[in-house]
Each structure stands twice: as C-alpha cells, then as structure tokens.
Amino acid sequence: MIELEGVPELIDPVMVAAFEGWNDAGDAASTAIAHLEREWKGEVFAALDAEDYYDFQVNRPTVWLDGGVRKITWPTTRLSVVRVGGDKPRDLVLVRGIEPSMRWRSFCNELLGFAHELGVEMVVILGALLGDTPHTRPVPVSGVTSDPDLARRLNLEETRYEGPTGIVGILQEACTHAGVPAVSLWAAVPHYVSQPPNPKATLALLNRLEDLIDLRIPLGELAEDARAWQVGVDQLASEDSEVAEYVQTLEEARDTAELPEASGEAIAREFERYLRRRDGGTAPGAPGIAPGGAGSAGPSQTRPPRPPKREDPSDGGGDAEAEDG
C-alpha cells in the first residue's frame, strides 16, 4: 500500500505525465511538464526508487556541489502536485521522469498505485514524435485513447497503432486494463530540425492539454519563444536551398491535406481559446480538441540536417502516426 503523507485531499485530480527519451522528440513533452511545474509551483511529494527501474550506465547519475558538499542526483521519476485556482479549482498530479530501462510493468503499476491513492480521475500522457511536418505550420497534435467511450465523449481518435512502443504506450494500456481513463497527446516534430528545445511543439501540447482538461494554462514567454524558434529555423533553412525546397514541398502537402480543416468546427475551437484567454476563464461550450498552436524557444545554432534523398518528397508518407501511447 502506498501511503502519502503531507498531500492534501485533491480536487478532481488529473495526472499528467511525460518521459524523456524515445517518446520525447525535441524534449517537447518533458518540457511541457517542466513548464507546468514552474508556472504553478509544483511541490514534489514522491519519487520512484531509481534502483528498481534504471540502468545507471545508460542514464548516469550526476554529482553536484551544494555549499561545498558533494551530492548525487539519481535518474528517476518524480511526482508533484499543483492546485489550479479559479472558478472551478482542480488539482494536477504531474509525473516527470525518464523512460525506465527495465521492469516496465512494475513501473506502471507503481504509478497507478499513486493514481488510485490520490483519486485520479484521468491520466493524460504527453509525447512527441518525429514526422514529415513543416516547421512553418501549426504543430499537429493527435489525441488518442484505447477507450472507445472516452474517444466518443472527448472527440479523440481510438488508437489503431501496431508496432514498437515506448513507456507511453505501455502506461496507457496499463491504465486501460486498470479501468482508469487515459489519453495520450502526441505532437509531431519536424524530423529535419529535431534537436531540442522545440518550444513550438511544447506550446502545441499545452494548448491541446488546456482544451482537454478545460483549464487555462499560463503560457508565460512560451509563445514568444516559439516565434523566435521559428524565425531562427527559417534563417537556418534559408541558407540551404535543398532544405528550403524540401520545406516548401512539405508545406504544399500539408496545406492540401488540411483544406477540410478550414471548417466551422475548427474556427469555433480557435474562437473558444481566444475567449478563454481574453476572459481569464473557461470558454463557453464543452471543451474540444483544438489544433496545435505555435510554440516556443530559440533553436540550436546547428544547421538543420539535409532531408533524406527522395525521388518525389511528396510521396514521403506525411506525418508519422502516433503510436498506441
């Protein structure tokens, strides 16, 4: 039995998790959790035993000095809690860690133990993957679930992914088997500029999370960072004619594929977000799943790698499909 001391009774808690590693292209998902912790001053109340789940030759501990005293930080997964005020206060349980090296089933069961003890109503797992998406367009964010009822109720996709999976996929399936509603939000990161940070993808995930759980998330300087990131990538891409041509091809493919998105429903979702931010509260109507927005920090000064050679880049397959997590 997990006993939690010092954690108050939570109000309508939702667990939001992200893991560094395979499921975190551009560090977009883990940075989103870090942003929530920072903006809402999350307090860590638990950490999983690093010895149980991590290979320290893969994820090495770090040594640091605290007032002249040497200390060690072990790679692990930590849980913090934040209370979001307003007309309808609620609590978020934030899970931030590294994809474990081993014992994934035990790892998920331990997280679910915390979720049960805290009365978590839903688990939202954030992820990011590399895709054939241009950096100049809104970041695609797909919301998927294994629960058909949840898919209908929240206007999500019911996952059909088959193939290799990471801890995000395993945790979502563990939630499903335990009867805990679970959703995964996946942001697509341009594969030709995959180095972190990618604040644009982070912002897109937070926008989608905001709509999903019907909370206004303070964005701080994230939108400005996202614009700076895009300007920086624009400059780097313009220095290489091959990359610039490839980006244009992706833009044309994306714009053609998304013509139906210029619909009344898509416009209404964006208008709801505008009202929410203007009024500082909840937008009228039921929360929807909004398209990915612009988002965040300055790019690395490394030149974007050249795209893979293709006879016809338009046949490259589009954005990578979100996996079952």
Short mmCIF file of N, CA and C in Angstrom, two decimals, residues 73-170:
data_model
loop_
_atom_site.label_atom_id
_atom_site.label_comp_id
_atom_site.label_asym_id
_atom_site.label_seq_id
_atom_site.Cartn_x
_atom_site.Cartn_y
_atom_site.Cartn_z
N THR A 73 22.47 13.32 -7.71
CA THR A 73 21.09 13.26 -8.19
C THR A 73 20.95 12.02 -9.05
N TRP A 74 20.04 11.14 -8.66
CA TRP A 74 19.84 9.88 -9.38
C TRP A 74 18.74 10.04 -10.42
N PRO A 75 18.91 9.43 -11.58
CA PRO A 75 17.84 9.50 -12.60
C PRO A 75 16.62 8.73 -12.11
N THR A 76 15.46 9.35 -12.14
CA THR A 76 14.27 8.67 -11.66
C THR A 76 13.03 9.38 -12.20
N THR A 77 11.89 9.03 -11.66
CA THR A 77 10.62 9.65 -11.99
C THR A 77 10.04 10.25 -10.73
N ARG A 78 9.68 11.51 -10.80
CA ARG A 78 9.16 12.23 -9.63
C ARG A 78 7.73 12.68 -9.86
N LEU A 79 6.97 12.74 -8.77
CA LEU A 79 5.59 13.18 -8.82
C LEU A 79 5.44 14.46 -8.00
N SER A 80 4.75 15.43 -8.57
CA SER A 80 4.46 16.67 -7.86
C SER A 80 2.97 16.97 -8.01
N VAL A 81 2.48 17.86 -7.17
CA VAL A 81 1.06 18.22 -7.22
C VAL A 81 0.95 19.73 -7.27
N VAL A 82 0.00 20.21 -8.09
CA VAL A 82 -0.28 21.64 -8.18
C VAL A 82 -1.78 21.84 -8.06
N ARG A 83 -2.15 22.93 -7.43
CA ARG A 83 -3.57 23.30 -7.35
C ARG A 83 -3.82 24.47 -8.26
N VAL A 84 -4.79 24.32 -9.16
CA VAL A 84 -5.14 25.36 -10.10
C VAL A 84 -6.39 26.04 -9.58
N GLY A 85 -6.27 27.35 -9.27
CA GLY A 85 -7.39 28.08 -8.71
C GLY A 85 -8.36 28.53 -9.79
N GLY A 86 -9.22 29.48 -9.42
CA GLY A 86 -10.22 29.97 -10.34
C GLY A 86 -11.62 29.60 -9.91
N ASP A 87 -12.58 29.79 -10.82
CA ASP A 87 -13.98 29.49 -10.50
C ASP A 87 -14.19 28.00 -10.24
N LYS A 88 -13.43 27.16 -10.96
CA LYS A 88 -13.54 25.71 -10.78
C LYS A 88 -12.15 25.15 -10.46
N PRO A 89 -11.70 25.28 -9.20
CA PRO A 89 -10.36 24.79 -8.87
C PRO A 89 -10.26 23.28 -9.02
N ARG A 90 -9.08 22.83 -9.43
CA ARG A 90 -8.81 21.41 -9.50
C ARG A 90 -7.32 21.20 -9.34
N ASP A 91 -6.93 19.96 -9.12
CA ASP A 91 -5.53 19.64 -8.89
C ASP A 91 -4.98 18.81 -10.03
N LEU A 92 -3.70 19.02 -10.30
CA LEU A 92 -2.97 18.21 -11.27
C LEU A 92 -1.86 17.47 -10.55
N VAL A 93 -1.73 16.19 -10.83
CA VAL A 93 -0.60 15.39 -10.37
C VAL A 93 0.35 15.28 -11.56
N LEU A 94 1.52 15.88 -11.45
CA LEU A 94 2.47 15.93 -12.56
C LEU A 94 3.52 14.84 -12.39
N VAL A 95 3.72 14.05 -13.42
CA VAL A 95 4.71 12.96 -13.42
C VAL A 95 5.76 13.31 -14.45
N ARG A 96 6.99 13.44 -14.00
CA ARG A 96 8.08 13.81 -14.90
C ARG A 96 9.27 12.90 -14.62
N GLY A 97 9.73 12.22 -15.65
CA GLY A 97 10.84 11.30 -15.43
C GLY A 97 11.50 10.90 -16.73
N ILE A 98 12.23 9.81 -16.64
CA ILE A 98 12.96 9.25 -17.77
C ILE A 98 12.35 7.89 -18.08
N GLU A 99 12.25 7.57 -19.35
CA GLU A 99 11.74 6.25 -19.71
C GLU A 99 12.58 5.19 -18.99
N PRO A 100 11.94 4.30 -18.24
CA PRO A 100 12.71 3.32 -17.45
C PRO A 100 13.45 2.33 -18.35
N SER A 101 14.54 1.78 -17.80
CA SER A 101 15.35 0.82 -18.53
C SER A 101 14.82 -0.60 -18.39
N MET A 102 14.02 -0.85 -17.35
CA MET A 102 13.59 -2.22 -17.08
C MET A 102 12.35 -2.19 -16.18
N ARG A 103 11.72 -3.37 -16.05
CA ARG A 103 10.56 -3.58 -15.17
C ARG A 103 9.43 -2.58 -15.48
N TRP A 104 9.08 -2.49 -16.75
CA TRP A 104 8.07 -1.53 -17.15
C TRP A 104 6.70 -1.82 -16.52
N ARG A 105 6.35 -3.08 -16.38
CA ARG A 105 5.04 -3.39 -15.79
C ARG A 105 4.98 -2.97 -14.33
N SER A 106 6.04 -3.22 -13.60
CA SER A 106 6.08 -2.77 -12.20
C SER A 106 6.08 -1.26 -12.12
N PHE A 107 6.79 -0.62 -13.03
CA PHE A 107 6.84 0.85 -13.08
C PHE A 107 5.43 1.42 -13.25
N CYS A 108 4.69 0.88 -14.22
CA CYS A 108 3.33 1.37 -14.47
C CYS A 108 2.41 1.06 -13.30
N ASN A 109 2.56 -0.11 -12.71
CA ASN A 109 1.72 -0.46 -11.57
C ASN A 109 1.97 0.47 -10.39
N GLU A 110 3.22 0.89 -10.20
CA GLU A 110 3.52 1.81 -9.11
C GLU A 110 2.88 3.18 -9.37
N LEU A 111 2.96 3.66 -10.60
CA LEU A 111 2.31 4.93 -10.91
C LEU A 111 0.79 4.82 -10.74
N LEU A 112 0.23 3.70 -11.15
CA LEU A 112 -1.21 3.51 -10.99
C LEU A 112 -1.60 3.42 -9.52
N GLY A 113 -0.68 2.90 -8.69
CA GLY A 113 -0.93 2.89 -7.24
C GLY A 113 -1.08 4.30 -6.70
N PHE A 114 -0.20 5.19 -7.14
CA PHE A 114 -0.33 6.59 -6.73
C PHE A 114 -1.64 7.18 -7.25
N ALA A 115 -1.97 6.88 -8.52
CA ALA A 115 -3.20 7.42 -9.10
C ALA A 115 -4.42 6.98 -8.31
N HIS A 116 -4.46 5.70 -7.93
CA HIS A 116 -5.58 5.19 -7.15
C HIS A 116 -5.65 5.84 -5.77
N GLU A 117 -4.50 5.95 -5.11
CA GLU A 117 -4.46 6.52 -3.77
C GLU A 117 -4.89 7.99 -3.76
N LEU A 118 -4.57 8.70 -4.83
CA LEU A 118 -4.88 10.13 -4.91
C LEU A 118 -6.25 10.41 -5.51
N GLY A 119 -6.95 9.38 -5.97
CA GLY A 119 -8.27 9.57 -6.56
C GLY A 119 -8.23 10.20 -7.94
N VAL A 120 -7.19 9.91 -8.71
CA VAL A 120 -7.05 10.49 -10.05
C VAL A 120 -8.21 10.05 -10.94
N GLU A 121 -8.81 11.03 -11.63
CA GLU A 121 -9.97 10.74 -12.47
C GLU A 121 -9.59 10.39 -13.91
N MET A 122 -8.43 10.90 -14.35
CA MET A 122 -7.99 10.63 -15.71
C MET A 122 -6.48 10.81 -15.78
N VAL A 123 -5.84 10.03 -16.65
CA VAL A 123 -4.40 10.15 -16.87
C VAL A 123 -4.20 10.67 -18.29
N VAL A 124 -3.39 11.73 -18.42
CA VAL A 124 -3.05 12.28 -19.72
C VAL A 124 -1.53 12.16 -19.88
N ILE A 125 -1.11 11.48 -20.93
CA ILE A 125 0.32 11.25 -21.16
C ILE A 125 0.73 12.05 -22.39
N LEU A 126 1.78 12.84 -22.24
CA LEU A 126 2.27 13.67 -23.33
C LEU A 126 3.43 12.99 -24.03
N GLY A 127 3.47 13.08 -25.35
CA GLY A 127 4.56 12.51 -26.12
C GLY A 127 4.85 13.36 -27.34
N ALA A 128 6.00 13.13 -27.95
CA ALA A 128 6.36 13.83 -29.18
C ALA A 128 7.13 12.87 -30.07
N LEU A 129 6.85 12.94 -31.37
CA LEU A 129 7.48 12.04 -32.33
C LEU A 129 7.98 12.85 -33.52
N LEU A 130 8.90 12.26 -34.27
CA LEU A 130 9.42 12.91 -35.47
C LEU A 130 8.47 12.64 -36.64
N GLY A 131 8.20 13.66 -37.43
CA GLY A 131 7.28 13.48 -38.55
C GLY A 131 7.64 14.35 -39.74
N ASP A 132 7.02 14.07 -40.87
CA ASP A 132 7.19 14.87 -42.08
C ASP A 132 6.25 16.07 -42.01
N THR A 133 6.58 17.00 -41.14
CA THR A 133 5.75 18.18 -40.95
C THR A 133 6.62 19.42 -41.05
N PRO A 134 6.17 20.47 -41.73
CA PRO A 134 6.99 21.67 -41.87
C PRO A 134 6.97 22.51 -40.60
N HIS A 135 8.10 23.11 -40.29
CA HIS A 135 8.19 23.92 -39.08
C HIS A 135 7.40 25.22 -39.19
N THR A 136 6.97 25.57 -40.40
CA THR A 136 6.28 26.82 -40.65
C THR A 136 4.78 26.74 -40.41
N ARG A 137 4.26 25.57 -40.16
CA ARG A 137 2.83 25.38 -39.97
C ARG A 137 2.54 25.02 -38.51
N PRO A 138 1.27 25.16 -38.07
CA PRO A 138 0.93 24.73 -36.71
C PRO A 138 1.33 23.28 -36.47
N VAL A 139 1.80 23.01 -35.27
CA VAL A 139 2.26 21.67 -34.92
C VAL A 139 1.06 20.73 -34.82
N PRO A 140 1.03 19.64 -35.59
CA PRO A 140 -0.07 18.67 -35.45
C PRO A 140 0.01 17.98 -34.09
N VAL A 141 -1.11 17.92 -33.40
CA VAL A 141 -1.19 17.20 -32.13
C VAL A 141 -2.37 16.24 -32.22
N SER A 142 -2.11 14.97 -32.08
CA SER A 142 -3.17 13.97 -32.13
C SER A 142 -3.48 13.50 -30.71
N GLY A 143 -4.76 13.36 -30.43
CA GLY A 143 -5.19 12.81 -29.15
C GLY A 143 -5.75 11.43 -29.36
N VAL A 144 -5.18 10.43 -28.68
CA VAL A 144 -5.59 9.05 -28.89
C VAL A 144 -5.89 8.37 -27.56
N THR A 145 -6.74 7.37 -27.61
CA THR A 145 -7.09 6.60 -26.44
C THR A 145 -7.44 5.18 -26.85
N SER A 146 -7.34 4.26 -25.91
CA SER A 146 -7.75 2.88 -26.16
C SER A 146 -9.19 2.64 -25.73
N ASP A 147 -9.82 3.65 -25.16
CA ASP A 147 -11.18 3.53 -24.61
C ASP A 147 -12.19 4.07 -25.62
N PRO A 148 -13.02 3.22 -26.24
CA PRO A 148 -13.99 3.70 -27.24
C PRO A 148 -14.95 4.74 -26.69
N ASP A 149 -15.41 4.55 -25.44
CA ASP A 149 -16.34 5.52 -24.85
C ASP A 149 -15.66 6.87 -24.66
N LEU A 150 -14.42 6.86 -24.19
CA LEU A 150 -13.68 8.10 -23.98
C LEU A 150 -13.41 8.79 -25.32
N ALA A 151 -13.14 7.99 -26.35
CA ALA A 151 -12.90 8.56 -27.68
C ALA A 151 -14.13 9.31 -28.17
N ARG A 152 -15.31 8.74 -27.97
CA ARG A 152 -16.53 9.41 -28.41
C ARG A 152 -16.83 10.64 -27.57
N ARG A 153 -16.63 10.52 -26.26
CA ARG A 153 -17.00 11.61 -25.35
C ARG A 153 -16.09 12.82 -25.52
N LEU A 154 -14.81 12.62 -25.75
CA LEU A 154 -13.85 13.72 -25.83
C LEU A 154 -13.38 14.00 -27.25
N ASN A 155 -14.03 13.39 -28.23
CA ASN A 155 -13.69 13.63 -29.63
C ASN A 155 -12.23 13.30 -29.90
N LEU A 156 -11.81 12.11 -29.48
CA LEU A 156 -10.45 11.65 -29.67
C LEU A 156 -10.42 10.53 -30.71
N GLU A 157 -9.24 10.19 -31.14
CA GLU A 157 -9.06 9.05 -32.02
C GLU A 157 -8.91 7.78 -31.19
N GLU A 158 -9.55 6.71 -31.62
CA GLU A 158 -9.32 5.41 -30.98
C GLU A 158 -8.10 4.79 -31.65
N THR A 159 -7.07 4.51 -30.87
CA THR A 159 -5.79 4.12 -31.44
C THR A 159 -5.91 2.83 -32.27
N ARG A 160 -5.19 2.85 -33.39
CA ARG A 160 -5.09 1.67 -34.25
C ARG A 160 -3.62 1.32 -34.49
N TYR A 161 -2.74 1.93 -33.73
CA TYR A 161 -1.31 1.74 -33.95
C TYR A 161 -0.88 0.30 -33.67
N GLU A 162 0.00 -0.22 -34.50
CA GLU A 162 0.65 -1.51 -34.29
C GLU A 162 2.13 -1.34 -34.56
N GLY A 163 2.98 -1.84 -33.69
CA GLY A 163 4.41 -1.72 -33.88
C GLY A 163 5.13 -1.48 -32.56
N PRO A 164 6.42 -1.16 -32.64
CA PRO A 164 7.20 -0.92 -31.41
C PRO A 164 6.59 0.22 -30.60
N THR A 165 6.66 0.10 -29.30
CA THR A 165 6.08 1.12 -28.44
C THR A 165 7.04 1.49 -27.34
N GLY A 166 6.78 2.61 -26.69
CA GLY A 166 7.59 3.08 -25.57
C GLY A 166 6.78 3.04 -24.29
N ILE A 167 7.30 3.67 -23.26
CA ILE A 167 6.62 3.64 -21.96
C ILE A 167 5.28 4.36 -22.03
N VAL A 168 5.13 5.32 -22.95
CA VAL A 168 3.84 6.00 -23.09
C VAL A 168 2.76 5.00 -23.50
N GLY A 169 3.05 4.17 -24.48
CA GLY A 169 2.08 3.18 -24.91
C GLY A 169 1.78 2.14 -23.84
N ILE A 170 2.83 1.71 -23.12
CA ILE A 170 2.64 0.71 -22.07
C ILE A 170 1.81 1.27 -20.93
#
